Amino acid sequence: MTAADSEALNLAKHATNYAYFAMLYRLALERRAGLHLPDATVEIPLDLMNVHSLTAASLPLWREAMYDHQLTLRVIGDDLELREADRAEAARLPAPDPHDVRTTLICPNYLNLWHSYRLGLSATIGTERMAGYEAAMADVLAPFLDRIGEKEPFPQFLGMSAVSLDTVAPLPAPLLAELREAGARPSFPLYLATHGEGLLPALDRMLTAAPHAHADVLTRRLAEPVAP
């Protein structure tokens, strides 16, 4: 492991669960590569976004709208794993307490996306998987939002269906051979380990290239949710 990777791992070990571990590990590597502006990066865990939306005042309306549209709340079970709650159980659940993780309620992923949109985002970025399902999630959200009376615009979406880093920051041939033999794919930590702080200037060069020289970009914007 490189020094940067070891430093990121040691920092991430302070996390209290695997989700926060992965978040801290990624953030540490991104900062080491210079991808974050000072004091300009905010990371909000999904459980806290759910707490922000599912308040005592809003939970009854959201809950009824969810189950009317076949969207199911998840709760933390006695084994500390998430499980789905049926409508009757969900009706008995109080609003989550931000100071007690055991009361956390997690919405379906369609609504988890909406939690982030409610923060007033102007644009979102996703890779090939999100580029494939982002529009479909908006279609699911439209009738739900109409039911709860929210009509906030969706942000502009920039989907990276493919990005070719090898044209600006190639990995060593022996490393690529090892990855092929293991059936693995290149990852951000490997690019950072190879190029260090030189990774950011390489990525910046992609911005000055001709359109689609390094990536296939899908741009989509919905002025507001439209019911089917």
mmCIF file of N, CA and C in Angstrom, residues 131-189:
data_model
loop_
_atom_site.group_PDB
_atom_site.id
_atom_site.type_symbol
_atom_site.label_atom_id
_atom_site.label_comp_id
_atom_site.label_asym_id
_atom_site.label_seq_id
_atom_site.Cartn_x
_atom_site.Cartn_y
_atom_site.Cartn_z
ATOM 1 N N ALA A 131 -26.646 6.871 -14.802
ATOM 2 C CA ALA A 131 -27.133 7.408 -16.077
ATOM 3 C C ALA A 131 -28.245 6.535 -16.631
ATOM 4 N N GLY A 132 -28.226 5.243 -16.290
ATOM 5 C CA GLY A 132 -29.237 4.329 -16.789
ATOM 6 C C GLY A 132 -30.550 4.389 -16.027
ATOM 7 N N TYR A 133 -30.490 4.707 -14.710
ATOM 8 C CA TYR A 133 -31.730 4.635 -13.934
ATOM 9 C C TYR A 133 -32.220 5.977 -13.396
ATOM 10 N N GLU A 134 -31.456 7.057 -13.560
ATOM 11 C CA GLU A 134 -31.856 8.345 -12.990
ATOM 12 C C GLU A 134 -33.189 8.827 -13.542
ATOM 13 N N ALA A 135 -33.398 8.717 -14.850
ATOM 14 C CA ALA A 135 -34.653 9.179 -15.452
ATOM 15 C C ALA A 135 -35.833 8.340 -14.962
ATOM 16 N N ALA A 136 -35.633 7.025 -14.832
ATOM 17 C CA ALA A 136 -36.708 6.155 -14.352
ATOM 18 C C ALA A 136 -37.074 6.480 -12.902
ATOM 19 N N MET A 137 -36.073 6.853 -12.092
ATOM 20 C CA MET A 137 -36.356 7.220 -10.710
ATOM 21 C C MET A 137 -37.195 8.494 -10.656
ATOM 22 N N ALA A 138 -36.941 9.423 -11.581
ATOM 23 C CA ALA A 138 -37.738 10.644 -11.629
ATOM 24 C C ALA A 138 -39.192 10.326 -11.956
ATOM 25 N N ASP A 139 -39.413 9.340 -12.818
ATOM 26 C CA ASP A 139 -40.779 8.945 -13.157
ATOM 27 C C ASP A 139 -41.506 8.373 -11.939
ATOM 28 N N VAL A 140 -40.785 7.618 -11.102
ATOM 29 C CA VAL A 140 -41.391 7.063 -9.893
ATOM 30 C C VAL A 140 -41.681 8.173 -8.880
ATOM 31 N N LEU A 141 -40.782 9.149 -8.810
ATOM 32 C CA LEU A 141 -40.937 10.224 -7.836
ATOM 33 C C LEU A 141 -42.115 11.145 -8.149
ATOM 34 N N ALA A 142 -42.426 11.333 -9.428
ATOM 35 C CA ALA A 142 -43.424 12.331 -9.817
ATOM 36 C C ALA A 142 -44.765 12.171 -9.099
ATOM 37 N N PRO A 143 -45.409 10.997 -9.115
ATOM 38 C CA PRO A 143 -46.699 10.885 -8.415
ATOM 39 C C PRO A 143 -46.565 10.995 -6.898
ATOM 40 N N PHE A 144 -45.433 10.532 -6.358
ATOM 41 C CA PHE A 144 -45.218 10.670 -4.910
ATOM 42 C C PHE A 144 -45.144 12.146 -4.518
ATOM 43 N N LEU A 145 -44.384 12.937 -5.298
ATOM 44 C CA LEU A 145 -44.240 14.355 -4.989
ATOM 45 C C LEU A 145 -45.569 15.086 -5.132
ATOM 46 N N ASP A 146 -46.349 14.679 -6.121
ATOM 47 C CA ASP A 146 -47.664 15.293 -6.290
ATOM 48 C C ASP A 146 -48.527 15.022 -5.063
ATOM 49 N N ARG A 147 -48.389 13.837 -4.492
ATOM 50 C CA ARG A 147 -49.193 13.449 -3.320
ATOM 51 C C ARG A 147 -48.796 14.264 -2.082
ATOM 52 N N ILE A 148 -47.497 14.516 -1.890
ATOM 53 C CA ILE A 148 -47.074 15.242 -0.686
ATOM 54 C C ILE A 148 -47.012 16.748 -0.919
ATOM 55 N N GLY A 149 -47.321 17.184 -2.151
ATOM 56 C CA GLY A 149 -47.412 18.615 -2.423
ATOM 57 C C GLY A 149 -46.091 19.308 -2.630
ATOM 58 N N GLU A 150 -45.065 18.571 -3.081
ATOM 59 C CA GLU A 150 -43.768 19.192 -3.351
ATOM 60 C C GLU A 150 -43.551 19.242 -4.861
ATOM 61 N N LYS A 151 -43.132 20.406 -5.348
ATOM 62 C CA LYS A 151 -42.957 20.599 -6.787
ATOM 63 C C LYS A 151 -41.590 21.201 -7.109
ATOM 64 N N GLU A 152 -40.614 20.951 -6.254
ATOM 65 C CA GLU A 152 -39.299 21.545 -6.483
ATOM 66 C C GLU A 152 -38.685 20.979 -7.758
ATOM 67 N N PRO A 153 -37.937 21.811 -8.503
ATOM 68 C CA PRO A 153 -37.322 21.326 -9.747
ATOM 69 C C PRO A 153 -36.279 20.252 -9.484
ATOM 70 N N PHE A 154 -36.136 19.358 -10.430
ATOM 71 C CA PHE A 154 -35.034 18.409 -10.383
ATOM 72 C C PHE A 154 -33.766 19.116 -10.857
ATOM 73 N N PRO A 155 -32.609 18.752 -10.342
ATOM 74 C CA PRO A 155 -31.365 19.377 -10.802
ATOM 75 C C PRO A 155 -30.968 18.876 -12.189
ATOM 76 N N GLN A 156 -30.090 19.602 -12.817
ATOM 77 C CA GLN A 156 -29.505 19.116 -14.068
ATOM 78 C C GLN A 156 -28.682 17.867 -13.769
ATOM 79 N N PHE A 157 -28.759 16.883 -14.642
ATOM 80 C CA PHE A 157 -28.031 15.634 -14.430
ATOM 81 C C PHE A 157 -26.950 15.473 -15.502
ATOM 82 N N LEU A 158 -25.733 15.213 -15.073
ATOM 83 C CA LEU A 158 -24.619 14.936 -15.978
ATOM 84 C C LEU A 158 -24.210 13.484 -15.756
ATOM 85 N N GLY A 159 -24.530 12.638 -16.699
ATOM 86 C CA GLY A 159 -24.209 11.216 -16.578
ATOM 87 C C GLY A 159 -22.989 10.859 -17.392
ATOM 88 N N MET A 160 -21.980 10.308 -16.744
ATOM 89 C CA MET A 160 -20.767 9.860 -17.421
ATOM 90 C C MET A 160 -20.935 8.385 -17.764
ATOM 91 N N SER A 161 -21.363 8.121 -18.990
ATOM 92 C CA SER A 161 -21.605 6.722 -19.353
ATOM 93 C C SER A 161 -20.305 5.969 -19.584
ATOM 94 N N ALA A 162 -19.214 6.688 -19.848
ATOM 95 C CA ALA A 162 -17.903 6.054 -19.982
ATOM 96 C C ALA A 162 -16.837 7.125 -19.844
ATOM 97 N N VAL A 163 -15.784 6.837 -19.085
ATOM 98 C CA VAL A 163 -14.677 7.780 -18.920
ATOM 99 C C VAL A 163 -13.375 7.023 -19.159
ATOM 100 N N SER A 164 -12.535 7.554 -20.033
ATOM 101 C CA SER A 164 -11.268 6.904 -20.365
ATOM 102 C C SER A 164 -10.121 7.657 -19.707
ATOM 103 N N LEU A 165 -9.735 7.241 -18.503
ATOM 104 C CA LEU A 165 -8.624 7.881 -17.815
ATOM 105 C C LEU A 165 -7.283 7.484 -18.415
ATOM 106 N N ASP A 166 -7.231 6.335 -19.082
ATOM 107 C CA ASP A 166 -5.954 5.855 -19.599
ATOM 108 C C ASP A 166 -5.361 6.785 -20.640
ATOM 109 N N THR A 167 -6.180 7.634 -21.270
ATOM 110 C CA THR A 167 -5.642 8.549 -22.273
ATOM 111 C C THR A 167 -4.862 9.692 -21.641
ATOM 112 N N VAL A 168 -5.121 10.000 -20.360
ATOM 113 C CA VAL A 168 -4.411 11.096 -19.704
ATOM 114 C C VAL A 168 -3.614 10.643 -18.477
ATOM 115 N N ALA A 169 -3.978 9.505 -17.887
ATOM 116 C CA ALA A 169 -3.289 9.020 -16.694
ATOM 117 C C ALA A 169 -3.177 7.495 -16.749
ATOM 118 N N PRO A 170 -2.369 6.976 -17.660
ATOM 119 C CA PRO A 170 -2.302 5.516 -17.835
ATOM 120 C C PRO A 170 -1.688 4.821 -16.620
ATOM 121 N N LEU A 171 -2.161 3.617 -16.370
ATOM 122 C CA LEU A 171 -1.581 2.773 -15.333
ATOM 123 C C LEU A 171 -0.460 1.940 -15.935
ATOM 124 N N PRO A 172 0.532 1.542 -15.122
ATOM 125 C CA PRO A 172 1.642 0.735 -15.635
ATOM 126 C C PRO A 172 1.152 -0.594 -16.211
ATOM 127 N N ALA A 173 1.795 -1.047 -17.274
ATOM 128 C CA ALA A 173 1.399 -2.294 -17.930
ATOM 129 C C ALA A 173 1.405 -3.490 -16.971
ATOM 130 N N PRO A 174 2.427 -3.659 -16.093
ATOM 131 C CA PRO A 174 2.395 -4.800 -15.170
ATOM 132 C C PRO A 174 1.175 -4.772 -14.244
ATOM 133 N N LEU A 175 0.806 -3.587 -13.788
ATOM 134 C CA LEU A 175 -0.368 -3.487 -12.917
ATOM 135 C C LEU A 175 -1.635 -3.864 -13.672
ATOM 136 N N LEU A 176 -1.776 -3.395 -14.910
ATOM 137 C CA LEU A 176 -2.949 -3.747 -15.717
ATOM 138 C C LEU A 176 -3.006 -5.250 -15.955
ATOM 139 N N ALA A 177 -1.830 -5.874 -16.158
ATOM 140 C CA ALA A 177 -1.789 -7.323 -16.363
ATOM 141 C C ALA A 177 -2.263 -8.060 -15.116
ATOM 142 N N GLU A 178 -1.844 -7.577 -13.933
ATOM 143 C CA GLU A 178 -2.291 -8.199 -12.681
ATOM 144 C C GLU A 178 -3.803 -8.062 -12.516
ATOM 145 N N LEU A 179 -4.330 -6.900 -12.854
ATOM 146 C CA LEU A 179 -5.774 -6.686 -12.740
ATOM 147 C C LEU A 179 -6.541 -7.633 -13.658
ATOM 148 N N ARG A 180 -6.065 -7.770 -14.897
ATOM 149 C CA ARG A 180 -6.739 -8.684 -15.836
ATOM 150 C C ARG A 180 -6.706 -10.110 -15.322
ATOM 151 N N GLU A 181 -5.585 -10.502 -14.763
ATOM 152 C CA GLU A 181 -5.454 -11.881 -14.258
ATOM 153 C C GLU A 181 -6.396 -12.122 -13.084
ATOM 154 N N ALA A 182 -6.618 -11.073 -12.275
ATOM 155 C CA ALA A 182 -7.490 -11.207 -11.103
ATOM 156 C C ALA A 182 -8.959 -10.964 -11.456
ATOM 157 N N GLY A 183 -9.225 -10.592 -12.702
ATOM 158 C CA GLY A 183 -10.595 -10.281 -13.095
ATOM 159 C C GLY A 183 -11.103 -8.997 -12.470
ATOM 160 N N ALA A 184 -10.192 -8.068 -12.158
ATOM 161 C CA ALA A 184 -10.560 -6.813 -11.502
ATOM 162 C C ALA A 184 -10.472 -5.656 -12.491
ATOM 163 N N ARG A 185 -10.994 -4.499 -12.053
ATOM 164 C CA ARG A 185 -10.974 -3.298 -12.874
ATOM 165 C C ARG A 185 -10.124 -2.228 -12.195
ATOM 166 N N PRO A 186 -9.570 -1.293 -12.960
ATOM 167 C CA PRO A 186 -8.835 -0.173 -12.346
ATOM 168 C C PRO A 186 -9.745 0.628 -11.415
ATOM 169 N N SER A 187 -9.161 1.183 -10.345
ATOM 170 C CA SER A 187 -9.944 1.938 -9.369
ATOM 171 C C SER A 187 -9.208 3.225 -9.015
ATOM 172 N N PHE A 188 -9.952 4.144 -8.411
ATOM 173 C CA PHE A 188 -9.378 5.445 -8.068
ATOM 174 C C PHE A 188 -8.129 5.325 -7.193
ATOM 175 N N PRO A 189 -8.108 4.471 -6.146
ATOM 176 C CA PRO A 189 -6.891 4.365 -5.330
ATOM 177 C C PRO A 189 -5.667 3.970 -6.142
#
